[in-house]
Coordinates of C-alpha atoms and ligand atoms in Angstrom, one line a residue:
M1 CA 70.6 135.9 86.2
E2 CA 67.1 136.5 84.7
D3 CA 64.6 133.7 84.8
K4 CA 64.6 133.4 81.0
E5 CA 68.3 132.9 80.9
A6 CA 68.2 130.3 83.8
R7 CA 65.6 128.3 82.0
L8 CA 67.5 128.5 78.7
T9 CA 70.7 127.3 80.5
M10 CA 68.8 124.4 82.0
M11 CA 67.2 123.4 78.7
H12 CA 70.7 123.3 77.3
L13 CA 72.1 121.2 80.1
A14 CA 69.1 118.8 79.9
N15 CA 69.7 118.3 76.2
L16 CA 73.5 118.2 76.3
I17 CA 73.5 114.4 75.7
S18 CA 72.7 115.4 72.1
V19 CA 76.3 116.6 71.7
P20 CA 78.2 113.3 72.5
M21 CA 75.5 111.3 70.7
A22 CA 75.8 113.5 67.5
L23 CA 79.6 113.1 67.8
H24 CA 79.2 109.4 68.1
T25 CA 77.0 109.4 65.0
A26 CA 79.5 111.5 63.1
V27 CA 82.3 109.0 63.9
K28 CA 80.1 105.9 63.1
L29 CA 79.3 107.4 59.7
D30 CA 83.0 108.2 59.2
L31 CA 82.2 111.8 58.4
P32 CA 85.7 113.1 59.4
D33 CA 87.6 110.9 56.9
L34 CA 84.9 111.5 54.3
I35 CA 85.3 115.3 54.6
W36 CA 89.1 115.3 55.1
Q37 CA 89.8 113.5 51.8
G38 CA 93.5 113.2 52.4
G39 CA 93.8 116.9 53.4
A40 CA 91.6 118.7 51.0
N41 CA 89.0 119.4 53.7
L42 CA 86.8 121.3 51.2
P43 CA 83.3 122.5 52.3
I44 CA 80.9 119.8 51.5
S45 CA 77.1 119.9 51.4
P46 CA 75.1 117.4 53.4
A47 CA 73.7 116.0 50.1
Q48 CA 77.2 115.4 48.7
L49 CA 78.2 113.9 52.0
A50 CA 75.2 111.6 52.0
S51 CA 76.3 110.2 48.6
L52 CA 79.8 109.5 50.0
I53 CA 78.3 107.7 53.0
R54 CA 76.1 105.6 50.7
A55 CA 79.1 104.6 48.7
K56 CA 81.4 104.0 51.7
F57 CA 78.9 101.7 53.5
S58 CA 77.3 100.2 50.3
L59 CA 73.9 101.4 51.4
A60 CA 70.8 100.5 49.2
T61 CA 69.4 104.1 49.6
E62 CA 70.8 107.5 50.0
P63 CA 71.1 108.7 53.7
D64 CA 68.8 111.6 54.7
A65 CA 70.7 114.8 54.0
V66 CA 68.3 116.9 56.2
N67 CA 69.0 114.8 59.2
L68 CA 72.6 114.7 58.4
Q69 CA 72.6 118.5 58.3
R70 CA 71.0 118.6 61.8
I71 CA 73.9 116.5 63.2
L72 CA 76.5 118.7 61.4
R73 CA 74.9 122.0 62.6
L74 CA 74.9 120.9 66.3
L75 CA 78.5 119.9 66.0
A76 CA 79.4 123.1 64.2
G77 CA 78.0 124.9 67.2
H78 CA 80.4 123.0 69.3
G79 CA 83.4 123.6 67.2
V80 CA 83.8 120.3 65.5
F81 CA 82.8 121.5 62.0
E82 CA 82.9 124.9 60.4
E83 CA 79.6 125.9 58.7
V84 CA 80.3 127.7 55.4
P85 CA 77.4 129.4 53.7
D86 CA 76.9 128.3 50.1
H87 CA 75.5 131.1 47.9
G88 CA 73.6 128.8 45.6
N89 CA 70.0 129.1 44.8
P90 CA 68.3 128.0 47.0
P91 CA 70.9 128.9 49.6
A92 CA 72.4 125.8 51.3
K93 CA 75.1 125.1 53.8
A94 CA 78.4 123.3 53.5
F95 CA 80.7 122.0 56.2
R96 CA 84.3 121.3 56.7
L97 CA 86.5 120.1 59.7
T98 CA 87.9 122.5 62.2
D99 CA 91.1 121.7 64.1
V100 CA 89.0 120.0 66.7
G101 CA 87.2 117.9 64.1
R102 CA 90.6 117.1 62.5
T103 CA 91.5 115.0 65.7
L104 CA 89.0 112.5 64.4
V105 CA 90.7 111.9 61.1
S106 CA 92.6 108.6 60.8
D107 CA 96.4 109.0 60.5
D108 CA 98.7 106.7 58.5
Q109 CA 98.4 104.0 61.2
G110 CA 94.5 104.3 61.2
L111 CA 94.6 106.0 64.6
S112 CA 92.5 109.0 65.7
L113 CA 90.4 110.1 68.7
G114 CA 87.4 108.6 66.9
A115 CA 88.0 105.2 68.5
Y116 CA 87.8 106.9 71.9
V117 CA 84.5 108.4 71.0
L118 CA 83.2 104.9 69.8
Q119 CA 84.6 103.2 72.9
H120 CA 82.8 105.7 75.2
H121 CA 79.4 105.1 73.6
Q122 CA 79.4 101.3 73.5
D123 CA 76.1 99.8 74.9
A124 CA 77.9 98.4 77.9
L125 CA 79.2 101.8 79.0
V126 CA 75.9 103.6 78.2
Q127 CA 74.2 101.1 80.5
A128 CA 76.7 101.8 83.3
W129 CA 75.8 105.5 83.2
T130 CA 72.3 104.7 84.3
C131 CA 73.7 103.2 87.5
L132 CA 75.9 106.2 88.3
H133 CA 73.8 107.4 91.2
E134 CA 74.5 104.0 93.0
S135 CA 78.2 105.1 93.2
V136 CA 77.2 108.3 94.8
I137 CA 74.9 106.7 97.4
D138 CA 77.6 104.0 98.2
S139 CA 81.1 104.2 96.8
S140 CA 81.6 100.5 97.2
Q141 CA 79.0 100.1 94.4
E142 CA 80.7 100.4 91.0
A143 CA 78.2 101.6 88.4
F144 CA 79.7 99.3 85.7
K145 CA 79.6 96.3 88.0
K146 CA 76.0 97.1 89.0
A147 CA 75.1 97.1 85.3
H148 CA 77.1 94.1 84.2
G149 CA 78.1 92.0 87.2
V150 CA 81.8 92.4 86.4
S151 CA 84.3 95.3 86.3
A152 CA 85.0 97.1 83.1
Y153 CA 88.5 95.5 82.7
E154 CA 87.1 92.0 83.2
Y155 CA 84.4 92.8 80.7
Y156 CA 86.8 94.0 78.0
G157 CA 89.0 90.9 78.7
K158 CA 86.1 88.5 77.9
D159 CA 84.9 90.3 74.8
S160 CA 87.5 90.4 72.0
A161 CA 85.7 93.2 70.0
C162 CA 85.6 95.4 73.2
N163 CA 89.2 94.6 74.0
S164 CA 90.5 95.6 70.6
L165 CA 88.3 98.8 70.5
M166 CA 89.7 99.6 73.9
Q167 CA 93.3 99.2 72.6
R168 CA 92.6 101.3 69.6
A169 CA 90.9 104.0 71.8
M170 CA 93.9 104.1 74.1
S171 CA 96.4 104.3 71.3
G172 CA 94.4 106.9 69.4
V173 CA 94.5 109.2 72.5
S174 CA 98.0 108.3 73.7
V175 CA 100.1 108.1 70.6
P176 CA 99.7 111.9 69.7
F177 CA 100.2 112.8 73.4
V178 CA 103.4 110.7 73.7
R179 CA 104.7 112.1 70.4
A180 CA 104.3 115.7 71.8
L181 CA 105.6 114.6 75.2
L182 CA 108.9 113.3 73.7
E183 CA 109.5 116.7 72.1
S184 CA 109.5 118.5 75.5
Y185 CA 110.6 115.9 78.1
D186 CA 113.9 114.1 78.1
G187 CA 113.5 111.9 81.3
F188 CA 113.9 108.7 79.2
G189 CA 117.3 109.9 78.1
S190 CA 118.8 109.9 81.6
E191 CA 122.2 108.3 82.0
G192 CA 122.3 104.6 83.0
L193 CA 118.7 104.1 81.8
K194 CA 118.6 100.8 79.9
T195 CA 115.2 99.2 80.6
V196 CA 111.8 101.0 80.7
V197 CA 108.7 99.1 81.8
D198 CA 105.3 100.4 80.7
V199 CA 102.9 99.3 83.5
G200 CA 99.4 99.0 82.1
G201 CA 100.9 99.6 78.6
S202 CA 97.9 98.2 76.7
S203 CA 99.0 97.5 73.1
G204 CA 102.5 98.8 73.7
S205 CA 102.2 101.6 71.2
C206 CA 103.4 104.3 73.6
L207 CA 106.4 102.3 74.7
A208 CA 107.3 101.6 71.0
M209 CA 107.4 105.4 70.4
I210 CA 109.7 105.9 73.4
L211 CA 112.1 103.2 72.1
Q212 CA 112.0 104.7 68.7
R213 CA 113.2 108.0 70.1
Y214 CA 115.8 106.3 72.4
P215 CA 117.0 103.3 70.3
G216 CA 119.5 102.2 73.1
L217 CA 116.6 101.3 75.4
Q218 CA 114.9 98.0 76.0
G219 CA 111.2 98.0 76.8
I220 CA 108.8 95.7 78.7
N221 CA 105.1 96.2 78.0
F222 CA 103.4 94.9 81.1
D223 CA 99.6 94.5 81.1
L224 CA 96.9 91.9 81.9
P225 CA 97.7 88.5 80.2
E226 CA 94.5 88.7 78.0
V227 CA 95.5 92.2 76.9
V228 CA 99.1 91.4 75.9
A229 CA 98.0 88.2 74.2
D230 CA 96.3 90.4 71.6
A231 CA 99.0 93.1 71.4
P232 CA 100.9 93.7 68.1
R233 CA 104.7 93.2 67.9
Y234 CA 107.0 96.2 68.2
Q235 CA 110.7 96.4 67.7
G236 CA 112.5 96.2 71.1
V237 CA 109.3 95.7 73.0
T238 CA 108.8 92.5 75.1
H239 CA 105.2 91.9 76.1
M240 CA 104.7 90.5 79.6
G241 CA 101.4 89.5 81.2
G242 CA 100.7 89.8 84.9
N243 CA 99.0 91.7 87.7
M244 CA 100.5 95.0 88.9
F245 CA 98.9 94.4 92.3
E246 CA 101.2 91.4 92.8
S247 CA 104.4 92.7 91.2
V248 CA 105.7 94.6 88.2
P249 CA 108.8 93.6 86.2
A250 CA 112.1 95.2 87.2
G251 CA 113.4 98.2 85.1
D252 CA 115.5 101.3 85.4
A253 CA 112.4 103.5 84.9
I254 CA 108.7 102.8 84.9
F255 CA 106.3 104.6 82.6
M256 CA 102.7 104.4 83.6
K257 CA 100.1 106.3 81.6
W258 CA 96.4 106.6 82.5
V259 CA 96.5 103.8 85.1
L260 CA 96.4 105.4 88.5
T261 CA 93.3 107.4 87.7
T262 CA 91.1 104.3 87.6
W263 CA 92.1 103.0 91.1
S264 CA 91.4 104.0 94.7
D265 CA 94.0 105.7 96.8
D266 CA 94.9 102.4 98.5
E267 CA 95.2 100.6 95.2
C268 CA 97.4 103.4 93.8
K269 CA 99.6 103.1 96.9
K270 CA 99.9 99.3 96.3
I271 CA 100.8 99.8 92.6
L272 CA 103.4 102.5 93.4
E273 CA 104.9 100.3 96.2
N274 CA 105.3 97.5 93.6
C275 CA 106.9 100.0 91.2
Q276 CA 109.2 101.1 94.0
K277 CA 110.4 97.5 94.6
A278 CA 111.0 97.1 90.9
L279 CA 113.2 100.2 90.6
P280 CA 116.9 100.8 91.4
E281 CA 118.0 103.5 93.9
K282 CA 117.0 106.9 92.5
G283 CA 114.9 105.2 89.8
K284 CA 111.7 106.9 88.8
V285 CA 108.1 106.3 87.9
I286 CA 107.1 108.6 85.1
A287 CA 103.3 108.7 85.3
C288 CA 101.0 110.6 83.0
E289 CA 97.5 111.3 84.5
P290 CA 94.8 113.9 84.3
V291 CA 95.3 116.2 87.3
V292 CA 92.5 118.4 88.4
P293 CA 92.9 121.9 89.8
E294 CA 92.1 122.5 93.5
N295 CA 89.2 124.8 92.6
T296 CA 86.4 124.7 90.1
D297 CA 86.2 127.1 87.2
N298 CA 84.4 127.0 83.8
S299 CA 87.5 126.8 81.6
E300 CA 87.6 124.2 78.9
R301 CA 90.5 122.4 80.6
T302 CA 88.7 122.2 84.0
R303 CA 85.5 121.1 82.4
A304 CA 87.3 118.4 80.3
L305 CA 89.0 117.1 83.4
L306 CA 85.9 117.1 85.5
A307 CA 83.9 115.4 82.8
G308 CA 86.6 112.7 82.5
D309 CA 86.4 112.3 86.2
I310 CA 82.7 111.3 86.1
F311 CA 83.5 108.9 83.2
V312 CA 85.9 107.2 85.6
M313 CA 83.3 107.0 88.3
A314 CA 80.8 105.4 85.9
T315 CA 83.1 103.0 84.2
Y316 CA 85.9 102.0 86.4
S317 CA 85.5 102.6 90.1
A318 CA 83.7 104.9 92.4
K319 CA 87.0 105.4 94.2
G320 CA 89.2 105.9 91.1
K321 CA 89.3 109.6 90.2
H322 CA 91.0 112.5 88.7
R323 CA 93.2 113.7 91.5
T324 CA 94.9 117.0 92.4
E325 CA 98.7 117.3 92.4
S326 CA 98.8 117.3 96.2
E327 CA 96.8 114.1 96.3
Y328 CA 99.3 112.4 94.0
R329 CA 102.2 113.8 96.1
N330 CA 100.7 112.3 99.2
I331 CA 100.2 108.8 97.7
G332 CA 103.7 108.9 96.4
V333 CA 105.1 109.7 99.9
A334 CA 102.9 106.9 101.4
A335 CA 104.3 104.5 98.9
G336 CA 107.9 105.3 100.0
F337 CA 109.0 107.7 97.2
T338 CA 111.4 110.5 98.4
N339 CA 110.8 113.0 95.7
F340 CA 107.9 114.1 93.5
R341 CA 107.4 116.7 90.8
A342 CA 104.5 117.5 88.5
L343 CA 105.2 118.9 85.0
Y344 CA 102.3 120.5 83.1
V345 CA 103.3 119.3 79.7
D346 CA 99.9 119.0 78.2
H347 CA 96.4 120.4 78.8
F348 CA 94.8 117.0 79.6
Y349 CA 97.7 114.9 81.1
T350 CA 100.2 116.0 83.7
L351 CA 103.5 114.3 84.0
L352 CA 104.2 113.1 87.5
E353 CA 107.7 111.9 88.5
F354 CA 107.9 109.8 91.6
I355 CA 111.6 109.4 92.5
K356 CA 112.8 106.5 94.8
Ligands
LIG401 N1 98.8 103.1 79.3 C1 97.8 102.9 78.2 C2 96.5 102.2 78.6 C3 95.8 102.9 79.8 S1 94.3 102.0 80.2 C4 97.5 104.3 77.6 O1 97.6 105.3 78.3 O2 97.2 104.4 76.4 C5 94.8 101.1 81.7 C6 95.5 99.8 81.4 O3 95.7 99.1 82.6 C7 94.7 98.8 80.5 O4 95.4 98.4 79.4 C8 94.4 97.7 81.5 O5 94.4 96.4 80.8 C9 95.6 97.7 82.4 N2 95.4 97.0 83.7 C10 94.3 96.9 84.4 N3 94.4 96.2 85.5 C11 95.7 95.7 85.5 C12 96.5 94.9 86.3 N4 96.0 94.4 87.5 N5 97.8 94.7 86.0 C13 98.3 95.2 84.9 N6 97.6 96.0 84.0 C14 96.4 96.3 84.3

């Protein structure tokens, strides 16, 4: 690579923080819903958008259309918006959402990936990033704990705004995933399956979708007491508070999404041992976790998985991580499961079946 190119690449990497921060700004200002307009998604100029923002947030003055355009352009360069030239005089630009930007539009339940973007940029998490190097120097040092004195889960539990943003963020990511999962995976339809427990089920929204698809099933949504205390009611779902490191409620199958990732190998083994005890003979844990490939490449998928892995290091635990398929297999065997398979049902999450 030429010197010039190397310097350019490094200037890009050094400024890359602008991308998530611009994305955060776009979500905070509600740009996706303002542009989407119930599906119209017509190209809109920054000046028109500024007026919509003013009305939406009852601002005393009009937002700055020039600065707004700067945010839109950067995100257009990253595939969130499409920049459409406007042939007026003087020539201007207009923007609409791409399919990627569309993931930030609220659905009929008010859910979107926007809450995940907001949750990732809360002050508390941004401060944790500044302590990331501590986790590299000594993996017993959790960056989040260094910054705040308590773990992220304890922090969310004590702050009801954080707790509810966390639940919205989880549902916003997980509901579309589970909707797609249920179209291709029928493991919840197995004969004799009556009760499904969702371990670390957060609000219970994923479990509610599984029960909707299989109305004969009963569901237990199991999470920390302070989390289920705030959870909405869903048909067929019983919320139960507890600690998965002590025990998990008995069921014919255990669903567990995005839980193992945030814990160390030993902690995952403990959680899976407790699941094992709670299952009947041949019962299974159906886990959905990000699974990283053995080798690094620059594909979007690998980059997304490796970026999420560092988020886990900064926020949850220096020993929680995005694992490979063989790492999960080994933990399952250590926890006493006799069979394991990985199904690549989604680009971000892999479905892992641990069979007793
Ligand atoms: N399964 C949900 C939420 C994943 S976040 C989804 O994918 O959308 C991980 C969840 O684990 C959080 O809701 C958190 O409160 C829960 N959790 C953390 N520690 C726990 C514990 N000791 N026992 C039970 N649940 C726990």
